[in-house]
């Protein structure tokens, strides 16, 4: 009888252990169908969802992780060594990271919302042992989904980055192109070898590259006083429909092209050492221009009222006004050509 | 005495000059109209005079004392004027040496001074020229000779002592000249502070205003970049960097030349500053690149 009892107790213990182990190995995230992301109707200023905590999406493999977060979460990716990075905003209050053919990733929550308990500051990093560089993420491709209201901060070495529909972006990379669109709350993008492209975004914007071009179109300030800055060493800067009232664009050896309008009270500064400056403006433009062109030349299509003109070898200055001189435009080039043209549709 | 009459105390204070000007005017005005008060004031003044007359002796006791001091001071001044210089010196010495400690100190100083004077006077080399090699022009025919000027100057002695005189073949005029030259001592020129003379040299490539700060920044960045640019930049990036740097340097040099020729050319200055800023940005990009690389390691 005692033998039977002892066997029964032993069997019970074994069964309990097995159940416990099985529970521990079960996936943390319950498999659910991913919620479809609407292809259109993405709001640039999305409302935070009021729905209850959502179930997390299923993993696609060991290199995918997800975490439920606050709608205005700050996501920090401190190191991406080499990858094509695609970051998209979505309506879910969840951050999901997928790394293809690369290191395993993990989340570290730095801060949570005291009211909801959801993370408001999340760090995405490579797990130890899965990447040659500690904490760095590497792979062929990294897909990250974040809430629309998320703010991103990324540092990387050789990364080709595309970011779409988030609130704010701060990205620094040693090499690789950066493409940003639908960023509503401001951009700071720096790369040392690569192009920077910004489309349909707003807020304070600072774009910088050493060897590469900068293209910005459909950009507007988020609030009064927001500045647009673009700087490259030997690339071309193209600004089209940039509605900031203060624009600083500087290319050492590259050309500058501005196609848009000067707003009343705005201050626009374009500098290049060896390149050309070309402004394409509406015919009803109104601005006061101060042009410094050492060995260069100036070709305005507008009828200008010359206020001051100094023409001496190596040092030429022209101060002139067009219309009511509502905006101030500073143009500096050492030996480039300054041309101020009317927009094509308005030419006679 | 009507109701406006003043009290005795107030009138006494008025006589003593202790009332305020307003009250004094009021009292005098009232006394002009009030016979009683006028009489009271007059009576008080009489009493005052009687009292001061009785106290006059006591009150004047200090005056003779002051007079006495004045006469003493005057007498001393007269005496000083009449005293001769020697009397004054003697009295001064007496006063000074009245204390024994000062007397002892002065004695020690006197002895020390005498000793020092004796030692100084006995030092023969202090004021006399030493043996001197004649360095005057010597004819080729005449052999080089030496003369001991000290021996020449030495007084003749009756004792037969070898004076160390070497016979020379100089003429008397030459010897006289040598002596004169040997005895010559340049006058001691006191060292005086001379006003510093700053010779302002204008370098050929003087900085224009504000240029030095740019140059300092560029030098600092250059130092940082030169040490690390091979490590930080890939070959293609390095080529692009050097090309950009060369373009900017060329711009700077051209604009410098223009500004040197015409320092008032504001446009050229502006373009020069812009070129400097471009160079700073260019160098700074390499530094920032290094910082980013370091943060990612």
mmCIF file of N, CA and C in Angstrom, chain A residues 245-316:
data_model
loop_
_atom_site.group_PDB
_atom_site.id
_atom_site.type_symbol
_atom_site.label_atom_id
_atom_site.label_comp_id
_atom_site.label_asym_id
_atom_site.label_seq_id
_atom_site.Cartn_x
_atom_site.Cartn_y
_atom_site.Cartn_z
ATOM 1 N N UNK A 245 9.445 79.704 -42.608
ATOM 2 C CA UNK A 245 9.767 81.132 -42.749
ATOM 3 C C UNK A 245 11.247 81.395 -42.523
ATOM 4 N N UNK A 246 11.944 80.432 -42.014
ATOM 5 C CA UNK A 246 13.394 80.591 -41.901
ATOM 6 C C UNK A 246 14.066 79.355 -42.490
ATOM 7 N N UNK A 247 14.834 79.585 -43.516
ATOM 8 C CA UNK A 247 15.516 78.490 -44.203
ATOM 9 C C UNK A 247 16.999 78.818 -44.285
ATOM 10 N N UNK A 248 17.820 77.877 -43.849
ATOM 11 C CA UNK A 248 19.276 77.992 -44.005
ATOM 12 C C UNK A 248 19.733 76.805 -44.832
ATOM 13 N N UNK A 249 20.274 77.063 -46.003
ATOM 14 C CA UNK A 249 20.769 75.977 -46.842
ATOM 15 C C UNK A 249 22.211 76.281 -47.219
ATOM 16 N N UNK A 250 23.053 75.297 -47.053
ATOM 17 C CA UNK A 250 24.474 75.522 -47.282
ATOM 18 C C UNK A 250 25.095 74.287 -47.919
ATOM 19 N N UNK A 251 25.724 74.497 -49.058
ATOM 20 C CA UNK A 251 26.466 73.420 -49.697
ATOM 21 C C UNK A 251 27.849 73.960 -50.032
ATOM 22 N N UNK A 252 28.866 73.200 -49.676
ATOM 23 C CA UNK A 252 30.220 73.727 -49.880
ATOM 24 C C UNK A 252 30.537 73.800 -51.368
ATOM 25 N N UNK A 253 30.402 72.676 -52.028
ATOM 26 C CA UNK A 253 30.754 72.678 -53.450
ATOM 27 C C UNK A 253 29.570 72.341 -54.346
ATOM 28 N N UNK A 254 28.434 72.115 -53.752
ATOM 29 C CA UNK A 254 27.281 71.738 -54.559
ATOM 30 C C UNK A 254 26.392 72.919 -54.888
ATOM 31 N N UNK A 255 25.360 72.632 -55.653
ATOM 32 C CA UNK A 255 24.415 73.667 -56.067
ATOM 33 C C UNK A 255 23.222 73.711 -55.116
ATOM 34 N N UNK A 256 22.536 74.827 -55.161
ATOM 35 C CA UNK A 256 21.328 74.995 -54.351
ATOM 36 C C UNK A 256 20.173 75.345 -55.280
ATOM 37 N N UNK A 257 19.078 74.674 -55.099
ATOM 38 C CA UNK A 257 17.894 74.983 -55.888
ATOM 39 C C UNK A 257 16.718 75.163 -54.945
ATOM 40 N N UNK A 258 16.093 76.313 -55.045
ATOM 41 C CA UNK A 258 14.898 76.573 -54.240
ATOM 42 C C UNK A 258 13.758 76.862 -55.187
ATOM 43 N N UNK A 259 12.736 76.066 -55.088
ATOM 44 C CA UNK A 259 11.557 76.259 -55.920
ATOM 45 C C UNK A 259 10.365 76.381 -54.984
ATOM 46 N N UNK A 260 9.935 77.593 -54.793
ATOM 47 C CA UNK A 260 8.832 77.810 -53.864
ATOM 48 C C UNK A 260 8.573 79.287 -53.727
ATOM 49 N N UNK A 261 8.037 79.664 -52.597
ATOM 50 C CA UNK A 261 7.737 81.093 -52.420
ATOM 51 C C UNK A 261 8.328 81.572 -51.105
ATOM 52 N N UNK A 262 8.676 82.836 -51.138
ATOM 53 C CA UNK A 262 9.177 83.471 -49.931
ATOM 54 C C UNK A 262 8.001 84.073 -49.179
ATOM 55 N N UNK A 263 7.866 83.672 -47.927
ATOM 56 C CA UNK A 263 6.743 84.152 -47.125
ATOM 57 C C UNK A 263 7.091 85.484 -46.476
ATOM 58 N N UNK A 264 6.059 86.233 -46.202
ATOM 59 C CA UNK A 264 6.256 87.546 -45.605
ATOM 60 C C UNK A 264 6.926 87.409 -44.236
ATOM 61 N N UNK A 265 7.960 88.188 -44.038
ATOM 62 C CA UNK A 265 8.670 88.145 -42.756
ATOM 63 C C UNK A 265 9.698 87.042 -42.668
ATOM 64 N N UNK A 266 9.839 86.274 -43.730
ATOM 65 C CA UNK A 266 10.780 85.155 -43.690
ATOM 66 C C UNK A 266 12.225 85.592 -43.879
ATOM 67 N N UNK A 267 13.133 84.739 -43.433
ATOM 68 C CA UNK A 267 14.570 84.977 -43.623
ATOM 69 C C UNK A 267 15.137 83.738 -44.295
ATOM 70 N N UNK A 268 15.683 83.930 -45.455
ATOM 71 C CA UNK A 268 16.159 82.807 -46.253
ATOM 72 C C UNK A 268 17.642 83.006 -46.548
ATOM 73 N N UNK A 269 18.439 82.011 -46.220
ATOM 74 C CA UNK A 269 19.882 82.131 -46.412
ATOM 75 C C UNK A 269 20.370 80.937 -47.223
ATOM 76 N N UNK A 270 20.996 81.239 -48.327
ATOM 77 C CA UNK A 270 21.547 80.191 -49.190
ATOM 78 C C UNK A 270 23.025 80.489 -49.410
ATOM 79 N N UNK A 271 23.852 79.502 -49.103
ATOM 80 C CA UNK A 271 25.297 79.707 -49.233
ATOM 81 C C UNK A 271 25.925 78.536 -49.961
ATOM 82 N N UNK A 272 26.864 78.857 -50.796
ATOM 83 C CA UNK A 272 27.673 77.824 -51.425
ATOM 84 C C UNK A 272 29.017 78.441 -51.778
ATOM 85 N N UNK A 273 30.019 77.612 -51.780
ATOM 86 C CA UNK A 273 31.336 78.147 -52.090
ATOM 87 C C UNK A 273 31.595 78.082 -53.588
ATOM 88 N N UNK A 274 31.369 76.925 -54.143
ATOM 89 C CA UNK A 274 31.738 76.723 -55.539
ATOM 90 C C UNK A 274 30.537 76.442 -56.424
ATOM 91 N N UNK A 275 29.390 76.321 -55.814
ATOM 92 C CA UNK A 275 28.228 75.932 -56.608
ATOM 93 C C UNK A 275 27.397 77.126 -57.027
ATOM 94 N N UNK A 276 26.298 76.795 -57.667
ATOM 95 C CA UNK A 276 25.373 77.822 -58.143
ATOM 96 C C UNK A 276 24.156 77.870 -57.231
ATOM 97 N N UNK A 277 23.526 79.002 -57.237
ATOM 98 C CA UNK A 277 22.282 79.168 -56.476
ATOM 99 C C UNK A 277 21.184 79.521 -57.469
ATOM 100 N N UNK A 278 20.138 78.739 -57.445
ATOM 101 C CA UNK A 278 19.039 79.006 -58.373
ATOM 102 C C UNK A 278 17.745 79.091 -57.575
ATOM 103 N N UNK A 279 17.085 80.217 -57.720
ATOM 104 C CA UNK A 279 15.810 80.431 -57.050
ATOM 105 C C UNK A 279 14.726 80.506 -58.110
ATOM 106 N N UNK A 280 13.705 79.717 -57.934
ATOM 107 C CA UNK A 280 12.560 79.753 -58.853
ATOM 108 C C UNK A 280 11.355 80.183 -58.030
ATOM 109 N N UNK A 281 10.850 81.369 -58.362
ATOM 110 C CA UNK A 281 9.859 82.005 -57.482
ATOM 111 C C UNK A 281 8.616 82.408 -58.266
ATOM 112 N N UNK A 282 7.513 82.565 -57.571
ATOM 113 C CA UNK A 282 6.328 83.109 -58.236
ATOM 114 C C UNK A 282 6.578 84.558 -58.665
ATOM 115 N N UNK A 283 5.848 84.965 -59.664
ATOM 116 C CA UNK A 283 6.148 86.302 -60.197
ATOM 117 C C UNK A 283 5.740 87.406 -59.228
ATOM 118 N N UNK A 284 4.823 87.096 -58.344
ATOM 119 C CA UNK A 284 4.402 88.143 -57.394
ATOM 120 C C UNK A 284 5.269 88.144 -56.126
ATOM 121 N N UNK A 285 6.413 87.591 -56.232
ATOM 122 C CA UNK A 285 7.288 87.512 -55.056
ATOM 123 C C UNK A 285 7.671 88.902 -54.567
ATOM 124 N N UNK A 286 7.907 88.958 -53.297
ATOM 125 C CA UNK A 286 8.283 90.226 -52.673
ATOM 126 C C UNK A 286 9.385 89.940 -51.662
ATOM 127 N N UNK A 287 10.527 90.470 -51.924
ATOM 128 C CA UNK A 287 11.652 90.184 -51.010
ATOM 129 C C UNK A 287 12.748 91.219 -51.184
ATOM 130 N N UNK A 288 13.590 91.251 -50.186
ATOM 131 C CA UNK A 288 14.792 92.096 -50.239
ATOM 132 C C UNK A 288 15.986 91.159 -50.303
ATOM 133 N N UNK A 289 16.807 91.349 -51.292
ATOM 134 C CA UNK A 289 17.904 90.405 -51.519
ATOM 135 C C UNK A 289 19.255 91.062 -51.220
ATOM 136 N N UNK A 290 20.076 90.312 -50.487
ATOM 137 C CA UNK A 290 21.463 90.731 -50.282
ATOM 138 C C UNK A 290 22.328 89.617 -50.856
ATOM 139 N N UNK A 291 22.966 89.902 -51.946
ATOM 140 C CA UNK A 291 23.762 88.865 -52.632
ATOM 141 C C UNK A 291 25.239 89.225 -52.569
ATOM 142 N N UNK A 292 26.038 88.260 -52.114
ATOM 143 C CA UNK A 292 27.490 88.408 -52.091
ATOM 144 C C UNK A 292 28.051 87.365 -53.048
ATOM 145 N N UNK A 293 28.746 87.803 -54.052
ATOM 146 C CA UNK A 293 29.271 86.832 -55.016
ATOM 147 C C UNK A 293 30.663 87.293 -55.429
ATOM 148 N N UNK A 294 31.655 86.667 -54.840
ATOM 149 C CA UNK A 294 33.030 87.113 -55.014
ATOM 150 C C UNK A 294 33.466 87.159 -56.460
ATOM 151 N N UNK A 295 33.583 85.983 -57.041
ATOM 152 C CA UNK A 295 33.980 85.900 -58.442
ATOM 153 C C UNK A 295 32.830 85.390 -59.303
ATOM 154 N N UNK A 296 31.670 85.378 -58.744
ATOM 155 C CA UNK A 296 30.528 84.819 -59.456
ATOM 156 C C UNK A 296 29.751 85.883 -60.203
ATOM 157 N N UNK A 297 28.516 85.538 -60.505
ATOM 158 C CA UNK A 297 27.675 86.471 -61.248
ATOM 159 C C UNK A 297 26.229 86.271 -60.824
ATOM 160 N N UNK A 298 25.415 87.227 -61.158
ATOM 161 C CA UNK A 298 24.006 87.152 -60.781
ATOM 162 C C UNK A 298 23.138 87.438 -61.993
ATOM 163 N N UNK A 299 22.077 86.640 -62.102
ATOM 164 C CA UNK A 299 21.180 86.776 -63.258
ATOM 165 C C UNK A 299 19.736 86.781 -62.767
ATOM 166 N N UNK A 300 19.213 87.923 -62.440
ATOM 167 C CA UNK A 300 17.817 87.960 -61.989
ATOM 168 C C UNK A 300 16.851 88.137 -63.157
ATOM 169 N N UNK A 301 15.758 87.390 -63.102
ATOM 170 C CA UNK A 301 14.703 87.577 -64.098
ATOM 171 C C UNK A 301 13.694 88.614 -63.633
ATOM 172 N N UNK A 302 13.750 88.905 -62.348
ATOM 173 C CA UNK A 302 12.790 89.855 -61.782
ATOM 174 C C UNK A 302 13.291 91.282 -61.980
ATOM 175 N N UNK A 303 12.332 92.168 -62.064
ATOM 176 C CA UNK A 303 12.688 93.587 -62.092
ATOM 177 C C UNK A 303 13.008 94.004 -60.660
ATOM 178 N N UNK A 304 14.234 94.354 -60.453
ATOM 179 C CA UNK A 304 14.684 94.647 -59.096
ATOM 180 C C UNK A 304 15.013 96.125 -58.947
ATOM 181 N N UNK A 305 14.778 96.601 -57.778
ATOM 182 C CA UNK A 305 15.185 97.961 -57.460
ATOM 183 C C UNK A 305 16.511 97.872 -56.706
ATOM 184 N N UNK A 306 17.543 98.355 -57.341
ATOM 185 C CA UNK A 306 18.864 98.242 -56.728
ATOM 186 C C UNK A 306 19.006 99.282 -55.617
ATOM 187 N N UNK A 307 19.268 98.793 -54.430
ATOM 188 C CA UNK A 307 19.462 99.686 -53.288
ATOM 189 C C UNK A 307 20.936 100.016 -53.092
ATOM 190 N N UNK A 308 21.775 99.030 -53.330
ATOM 191 C CA UNK A 308 23.219 99.255 -53.198
ATOM 192 C C UNK A 308 23.935 98.223 -54.053
ATOM 193 N N UNK A 309 24.953 98.670 -54.696
ATOM 194 C CA UNK A 309 25.682 97.739 -55.548
ATOM 195 C C UNK A 309 27.171 98.061 -55.495
ATOM 196 N N UNK A 310 27.954 97.082 -55.121
ATOM 197 C CA UNK A 310 29.411 97.228 -55.124
ATOM 198 C C UNK A 310 29.964 96.175 -56.073
ATOM 199 N N UNK A 311 30.591 96.617 -57.071
ATOM 200 C CA UNK A 311 31.170 95.669 -58.023
ATOM 201 C C UNK A 311 32.657 95.953 -58.119
ATOM 202 N N UNK A 312 33.410 95.119 -57.471
ATOM 203 C CA UNK A 312 34.867 95.220 -57.560
ATOM 204 C C UNK A 312 35.386 93.803 -57.756
ATOM 205 N N UNK A 313 36.553 93.669 -58.329
ATOM 206 C CA UNK A 313 37.059 92.318 -58.616
ATOM 207 C C UNK A 313 37.176 91.485 -57.340
ATOM 208 N N UNK A 314 36.499 90.382 -57.336
ATOM 209 C CA UNK A 314 36.569 89.482 -56.189
ATOM 210 C C UNK A 314 35.582 89.786 -55.098
ATOM 211 N N UNK A 315 34.980 90.932 -55.120
ATOM 212 C CA UNK A 315 34.025 91.254 -54.071
ATOM 213 C C UNK A 315 32.854 92.015 -54.641
ATOM 214 N N UNK A 316 31.784 91.294 -54.875
ATOM 215 C CA UNK A 316 30.620 91.942 -55.459
ATOM 216 C C UNK A 316 29.449 91.803 -54.500
#
